[in-house]
Amino acid sequence: MENLFQVAIDGPAAAGKSTVAKIAAKKLGFVYIDTGAMYRSLTFKALSENANLNDGHQLKQLLDRTEIQLVHDESGQKVYVDGEDVTERIRYPDVTKQVSLVSSYEEVRTEMVARQRKLAESCSVVMDGRDIGTHVLPNAQVKIFLIASVDERAVRRYREEELKGRHPSMESLKAAIALRDKKDMEREISPLVKAEDAIAVDTTSMSIEDVVSQILHYVKEKQLS
Ligand code: CDP
Ligand code: CDP
């Protein structure tokens, strides 16, 4: 297991984490692990079962009987909850709105972190989320903290919505992003914070390709040292 390599990518909503993590993993031949999709999956299941989102213990019990699978094929990442393809469903606004609450409970996070570490046990990974560099993979060889202005992040989300034929107001997108960031930064357990040894990359005016090459550069540097 000595030569396994870990890249941790953290940062606020819509900073570009999953986009660049996916491309970097492919180029490096590493496995991409989207921890946000895991918290979204539990939120989806909790909503489907009308679980009490204010009860962390009940959510943890629900998680214990929930199988979450991240599968990668030619078309990209697919997410399955108990065998059902929820790739699109977990991005719907009802899930996005509640995911920070569901992921705020210690019991839920402890189980999720155990599953995430297990996924990284046997292969080199690029893992993205909020607490990867600070908590899930504290010994990751490369830690990146991606940021971008709220305005730019709202524009990025708007472009995604536009492709789906929706036209939300920029103000509502900005407010939703800012609120989720606030909840993620202010929660007691593993809040969103830059790890001391993480490299901050401001992607506000960077292309996806530029961000990926910067990450690959840091990985190569470490691999050679
Ligand atoms: O991609 P986006 O920024 O919309 O978020 P995501 O990565 O899918 O994560 C959704 C939510 O899950 C975040 O807003 C956090 O509340 C939670 N999350 C977390 O608490 N810890 C992680 N390692 C990953 C996500
Ligand atoms: O995972 P996270 O929420 O941090 O962000 P994402 O879902 O990877 O990226 C949000 C959107 O920003 C995607 O549509 C990306 O194509 C776009 N993006 C961009 O325009 N420029 C970048 N440097 C990175 C991402």
CSV table of C-alpha atoms and ligand atoms in Angstrom, one decimal:
chain,number,residue,atom,x,y,z
A,1,MET,CA,0.0,0.0,0.0
A,2,GLU,CA,3.1,2.2,0.3
A,3,ASN,CA,2.9,3.7,-3.1
A,4,LEU,CA,-0.7,4.8,-3.0
A,5,PHE,CA,-1.2,8.4,-3.8
A,6,GLN,CA,-4.0,10.7,-2.5
A,7,VAL,CA,-5.1,14.0,-3.8
A,8,ALA,CA,-7.6,15.9,-1.6
A,9,ILE,CA,-9.7,18.6,-3.2
A,10,ASP,CA,-11.9,20.8,-0.9
A,11,GLY,CA,-13.7,24.1,-1.3
A,12,PRO,CA,-17.1,25.8,-1.3
A,13,ALA,CA,-20.0,25.0,-3.6
A,14,ALA,CA,-19.5,25.3,-7.4
A,15,ALA,CA,-15.8,26.1,-7.1
A,16,GLY,CA,-15.2,23.5,-9.7
A,17,LYS,CA,-14.1,20.6,-7.5
A,18,SER,CA,-15.9,17.7,-9.1
A,19,THR,CA,-15.2,18.9,-12.7
A,20,VAL,CA,-11.4,19.2,-12.2
A,21,ALA,CA,-11.2,16.2,-9.8
A,22,LYS,CA,-12.8,14.0,-12.4
A,23,ILE,CA,-10.5,15.1,-15.2
A,24,ALA,CA,-7.3,15.0,-13.0
A,25,ALA,CA,-8.2,11.5,-11.8
A,26,LYS,CA,-8.6,10.2,-15.4
A,27,LYS,CA,-5.3,11.7,-16.5
A,28,LEU,CA,-3.5,10.3,-13.5
A,29,GLY,CA,-5.2,6.9,-13.7
A,30,PHE,CA,-6.5,7.3,-10.2
A,31,VAL,CA,-10.0,6.7,-8.9
A,32,TYR,CA,-12.3,9.7,-8.4
A,33,ILE,CA,-14.4,9.7,-5.2
A,34,ASP,CA,-17.2,12.3,-5.0
A,35,THR,CA,-18.0,12.5,-1.3
A,36,GLY,CA,-20.7,15.1,-1.9
A,37,ALA,CA,-22.6,12.5,-3.9
A,38,MET,CA,-22.6,10.3,-0.8
A,39,TYR,CA,-24.1,12.9,1.4
A,40,ARG,CA,-26.6,13.8,-1.4
A,41,SER,CA,-27.5,10.1,-1.7
A,42,LEU,CA,-28.4,9.8,2.0
A,43,THR,CA,-30.4,13.1,1.8
A,44,PHE,CA,-32.3,11.7,-1.2
A,45,LYS,CA,-33.1,8.5,0.7
A,46,ALA,CA,-34.1,10.5,3.9
A,47,LEU,CA,-36.5,12.6,1.8
A,48,SER,CA,-38.0,9.6,0.0
A,49,GLU,CA,-38.7,7.9,3.4
A,50,ASN,CA,-40.0,11.1,5.1
A,51,ALA,CA,-37.3,10.7,7.7
A,52,ASN,CA,-36.9,13.4,10.4
A,53,LEU,CA,-34.0,15.5,9.1
A,54,ASN,CA,-33.6,17.0,12.6
A,55,ASP,CA,-32.8,13.6,14.1
A,56,GLY,CA,-29.1,12.6,13.4
A,57,HIS,CA,-29.5,9.2,15.1
A,58,GLN,CA,-32.4,8.3,12.9
A,59,LEU,CA,-30.4,9.4,9.8
A,60,LYS,CA,-27.5,7.3,10.9
A,61,GLN,CA,-29.7,4.3,11.2
A,62,LEU,CA,-31.1,5.0,7.8
A,63,LEU,CA,-27.5,5.2,6.4
A,64,ASP,CA,-26.7,1.8,8.0
A,65,ARG,CA,-29.3,0.2,5.8
A,66,THR,CA,-28.4,2.2,2.7
A,67,GLU,CA,-26.0,1.0,0.0
A,68,ILE,CA,-24.4,3.9,-1.9
A,69,GLN,CA,-22.3,3.0,-4.9
A,70,LEU,CA,-20.2,5.3,-7.1
A,71,VAL,CA,-19.6,3.7,-10.4
A,72,HIS,CA,-17.4,5.0,-13.2
A,73,ASP,CA,-17.9,4.1,-16.8
A,74,GLU,CA,-17.3,5.8,-20.2
A,75,SER,CA,-20.2,8.2,-19.8
A,76,GLY,CA,-18.8,9.4,-16.4
A,77,GLN,CA,-19.8,8.9,-12.8
A,78,LYS,CA,-23.1,7.1,-11.9
A,79,VAL,CA,-24.5,7.1,-8.4
A,80,TYR,CA,-26.7,4.2,-7.2
A,81,VAL,CA,-28.7,4.1,-4.0
A,82,ASP,CA,-29.8,0.5,-3.1
A,83,GLY,CA,-29.3,-0.3,-6.8
A,84,GLU,CA,-31.4,2.6,-8.1
A,85,ASP,CA,-29.7,5.1,-10.5
A,86,VAL,CA,-30.0,8.5,-8.7
A,87,THR,CA,-27.2,10.3,-10.6
A,88,GLU,CA,-29.6,13.1,-11.8
A,89,ARG,CA,-32.0,12.9,-8.9
A,90,ILE,CA,-29.5,13.8,-6.2
A,91,ARG,CA,-28.8,17.1,-7.9
A,92,TYR,CA,-32.4,18.3,-7.6
A,93,PRO,CA,-33.1,21.4,-5.6
A,94,ASP,CA,-34.9,19.6,-2.7
A,95,VAL,CA,-31.8,17.5,-2.1
A,96,THR,CA,-29.4,20.5,-2.5
A,97,LYS,CA,-31.5,22.5,0.0
A,98,GLN,CA,-31.3,19.8,2.8
A,99,VAL,CA,-27.9,18.2,2.2
A,100,SER,CA,-26.0,20.5,4.5
A,101,LEU,CA,-28.4,19.7,7.4
A,102,VAL,CA,-28.2,16.0,6.8
A,103,SER,CA,-24.4,16.2,6.7
A,104,SER,CA,-24.1,18.2,9.9
A,105,TYR,CA,-24.5,15.2,12.3
A,106,GLU,CA,-21.5,13.6,13.9
A,107,GLU,CA,-22.9,10.0,13.7
A,108,VAL,CA,-23.6,10.4,10.0
A,109,ARG,CA,-20.2,11.9,9.3
A,110,THR,CA,-18.4,9.2,11.2
A,111,GLU,CA,-20.0,6.5,9.1
A,112,MET,CA,-19.5,8.4,5.8
A,113,VAL,CA,-15.8,9.0,6.6
A,114,ALA,CA,-15.3,5.3,7.4
A,115,ARG,CA,-16.8,4.4,4.0
A,116,GLN,CA,-14.7,7.1,2.2
A,117,ARG,CA,-11.4,5.9,3.8
A,118,LYS,CA,-12.3,2.3,2.9
A,119,LEU,CA,-12.7,3.4,-0.8
A,120,ALA,CA,-9.3,4.9,-0.7
A,121,GLU,CA,-7.6,1.9,1.0
A,122,SER,CA,-6.6,-0.1,-2.1
A,123,CYS,CA,-6.1,2.5,-4.9
A,124,SER,CA,-4.7,5.9,-5.6
A,125,VAL,CA,-7.5,8.5,-5.4
A,126,VAL,CA,-8.6,12.0,-6.2
A,127,MET,CA,-11.3,12.7,-3.5
A,128,ASP,CA,-13.3,15.9,-3.4
A,129,GLY,CA,-15.6,17.3,-0.6
A,130,ARG,CA,-15.4,19.7,2.3
A,131,ASP,CA,-13.3,17.9,4.9
A,132,ILE,CA,-11.0,15.7,2.8
A,133,GLY,CA,-7.7,17.4,3.5
A,134,THR,CA,-8.6,18.3,7.1
A,135,HIS,CA,-10.1,15.0,8.2
A,136,VAL,CA,-10.8,12.2,5.8
A,137,LEU,CA,-7.3,11.9,4.2
A,138,PRO,CA,-5.1,14.0,6.6
A,139,ASN,CA,-2.0,12.4,5.0
A,140,ALA,CA,-2.9,13.1,1.4
A,141,GLN,CA,0.3,14.0,-0.5
A,142,VAL,CA,-1.4,16.8,-2.4
A,143,LYS,CA,-4.2,19.0,-0.9
A,144,ILE,CA,-5.9,21.6,-2.9
A,145,PHE,CA,-8.4,24.2,-1.6
A,146,LEU,CA,-10.4,25.6,-4.6
A,147,ILE,CA,-12.1,28.9,-4.3
A,148,ALA,CA,-13.9,31.3,-6.7
A,149,SER,CA,-16.0,34.4,-6.1
A,150,VAL,CA,-19.7,33.9,-5.3
A,151,ASP,CA,-20.6,35.9,-8.5
A,152,GLU,CA,-18.5,33.6,-10.7
A,153,ARG,CA,-19.9,30.4,-8.9
A,154,ALA,CA,-23.4,31.6,-9.5
A,155,VAL,CA,-22.7,32.2,-13.2
A,156,ARG,CA,-21.3,28.6,-13.4
A,157,ARG,CA,-24.4,27.2,-11.9
A,158,TYR,CA,-26.6,29.4,-14.1
A,159,ARG,CA,-24.9,28.0,-17.2
A,160,GLU,CA,-25.6,24.4,-16.0
A,161,GLU,CA,-29.3,25.3,-15.3
A,162,GLU,CA,-29.6,27.0,-18.8
A,163,LEU,CA,-28.4,23.7,-20.4
A,164,LYS,CA,-31.4,22.0,-18.7
A,165,GLY,CA,-33.8,24.7,-20.0
A,166,ARG,CA,-34.1,26.4,-16.7
A,167,HIS,CA,-33.5,30.1,-16.0
A,168,PRO,CA,-33.3,30.8,-12.3
A,169,SER,CA,-32.5,34.3,-11.2
A,170,MET,CA,-28.8,35.1,-10.5
A,171,GLU,CA,-29.8,36.5,-7.1
A,172,SER,CA,-31.5,33.2,-6.0
A,173,LEU,CA,-28.5,31.2,-7.2
A,174,LYS,CA,-26.1,33.4,-5.3
A,175,ALA,CA,-28.2,33.3,-2.1
A,176,ALA,CA,-28.4,29.5,-2.2
A,177,ILE,CA,-24.7,29.1,-2.7
A,178,ALA,CA,-23.9,31.6,0.1
A,179,LEU,CA,-26.3,29.9,2.5
A,180,ARG,CA,-24.9,26.4,1.8
A,181,ASP,CA,-21.3,27.7,2.3
A,182,LYS,CA,-22.4,29.4,5.6
A,183,LYS,CA,-23.9,26.2,6.9
A,184,ASP,CA,-20.9,24.1,5.8
A,185,MET,CA,-18.4,26.5,7.3
A,186,GLU,CA,-20.3,27.0,10.6
A,187,ARG,CA,-21.2,23.4,11.5
A,188,GLU,CA,-19.5,22.0,14.6
A,189,ILE,CA,-18.2,18.7,13.1
A,190,SER,CA,-15.6,19.0,10.4
A,191,PRO,CA,-16.6,22.4,9.0
A,192,LEU,CA,-15.4,23.5,5.6
A,193,VAL,CA,-12.0,25.1,6.2
A,194,LYS,CA,-8.7,25.1,4.4
A,195,ALA,CA,-6.2,22.5,5.8
A,196,GLU,CA,-3.1,24.3,6.9
A,197,ASP,CA,-1.0,22.4,4.3
A,198,ALA,CA,-3.5,22.8,1.5
A,199,ILE,CA,-2.7,24.9,-1.6
A,200,ALA,CA,-5.3,27.6,-2.2
A,201,VAL,CA,-6.2,28.0,-5.9
A,202,ASP,CA,-8.5,30.9,-6.9
A,203,THR,CA,-10.3,29.7,-10.0
A,204,THR,CA,-12.4,32.8,-10.6
A,205,SER,CA,-10.7,33.6,-13.8
A,206,MET,CA,-9.1,30.3,-14.6
A,207,SER,CA,-10.3,27.8,-17.2
A,208,ILE,CA,-11.0,24.2,-16.3
A,209,GLU,CA,-7.8,23.1,-18.2
A,210,ASP,CA,-5.7,25.6,-16.3
A,211,VAL,CA,-6.9,24.3,-12.9
A,212,VAL,CA,-6.3,20.7,-14.0
A,213,SER,CA,-2.8,21.4,-15.2
A,214,GLN,CA,-2.0,23.2,-11.9
A,215,ILE,CA,-3.1,20.2,-9.9
A,216,LEU,CA,-1.2,17.8,-12.1
A,217,HIS,CA,1.9,19.9,-11.7
A,218,TYR,CA,1.6,19.6,-7.9
A,219,VAL,CA,1.1,15.9,-8.1
A,220,LYS,CA,4.1,15.4,-10.4
A,221,GLU,CA,6.3,17.6,-8.1
A,222,LYS,CA,5.4,15.3,-5.2
A,223,GLN,CA,5.9,12.1,-7.1
A,224,LEU,CA,9.4,13.2,-8.1
A,225,SER,CA,10.4,14.4,-4.6
B,1,CDP,O1,-21.0,20.1,-5.8
B,1,CDP,P1,-21.6,20.9,-4.8
B,1,CDP,O2,-20.7,22.0,-4.4
B,1,CDP,O3,-23.0,21.4,-5.1
B,1,CDP,O4,-21.7,20.1,-3.4
B,1,CDP,P2,-21.4,18.6,-3.2
B,1,CDP,O5,-19.9,18.4,-3.2
B,1,CDP,O6,-22.2,17.7,-4.0
B,1,CDP,O7,-21.8,18.5,-1.6
B,1,CDP,C1,-23.1,18.7,-1.2
B,1,CDP,C2,-23.1,19.0,0.3
B,1,CDP,O8,-22.6,17.8,1.0
B,1,CDP,C3,-22.2,20.1,0.8
B,1,CDP,O9,-22.8,21.4,0.7
B,1,CDP,C4,-21.9,19.7,2.2
B,1,CDP,O10,-23.0,20.1,3.1
B,1,CDP,C5,-21.9,18.2,2.2
B,1,CDP,N1,-20.6,17.6,2.1
B,1,CDP,C6,-19.9,17.5,3.3
B,1,CDP,O11,-20.4,17.9,4.4
B,1,CDP,N2,-18.7,16.9,3.4
B,1,CDP,C7,-18.1,16.4,2.2
B,1,CDP,N3,-16.9,15.8,2.3
B,1,CDP,C8,-18.8,16.5,1.0
B,1,CDP,C9,-20.0,17.2,1.0
B,2,CDP,O1,-17.9,20.4,-7.5
B,2,CDP,P1,-18.2,21.8,-7.4
B,2,CDP,O2,-19.5,22.1,-6.8
B,2,CDP,O3,-17.1,22.5,-6.6
B,2,CDP,O4,-18.2,22.5,-8.8
B,2,CDP,P2,-18.5,21.8,-10.2
B,2,CDP,O5,-19.8,21.2,-10.2
B,2,CDP,O6,-17.3,20.9,-10.6
B,2,CDP,O7,-18.4,23.0,-11.2
B,2,CDP,C1,-19.4,23.9,-11.3
B,2,CDP,C2,-19.5,24.4,-12.8
B,2,CDP,O8,-18.4,25.3,-13.0
B,2,CDP,C3,-19.3,23.3,-13.8
B,2,CDP,O9,-20.4,23.5,-14.8
B,2,CDP,C4,-18.0,23.5,-14.4
B,2,CDP,O10,-18.0,23.2,-15.8
B,2,CDP,C5,-17.8,25.0,-14.2
B,2,CDP,N1,-16.3,25.4,-14.1
B,2,CDP,C6,-15.8,26.4,-14.8
B,2,CDP,O11,-16.6,27.0,-15.5
B,2,CDP,N2,-14.5,26.8,-14.6
B,2,CDP,C7,-13.7,26.2,-13.8
B,2,CDP,N3,-12.4,26.6,-13.7
B,2,CDP,C8,-14.2,25.1,-13.1
B,2,CDP,C9,-15.6,24.7,-13.2
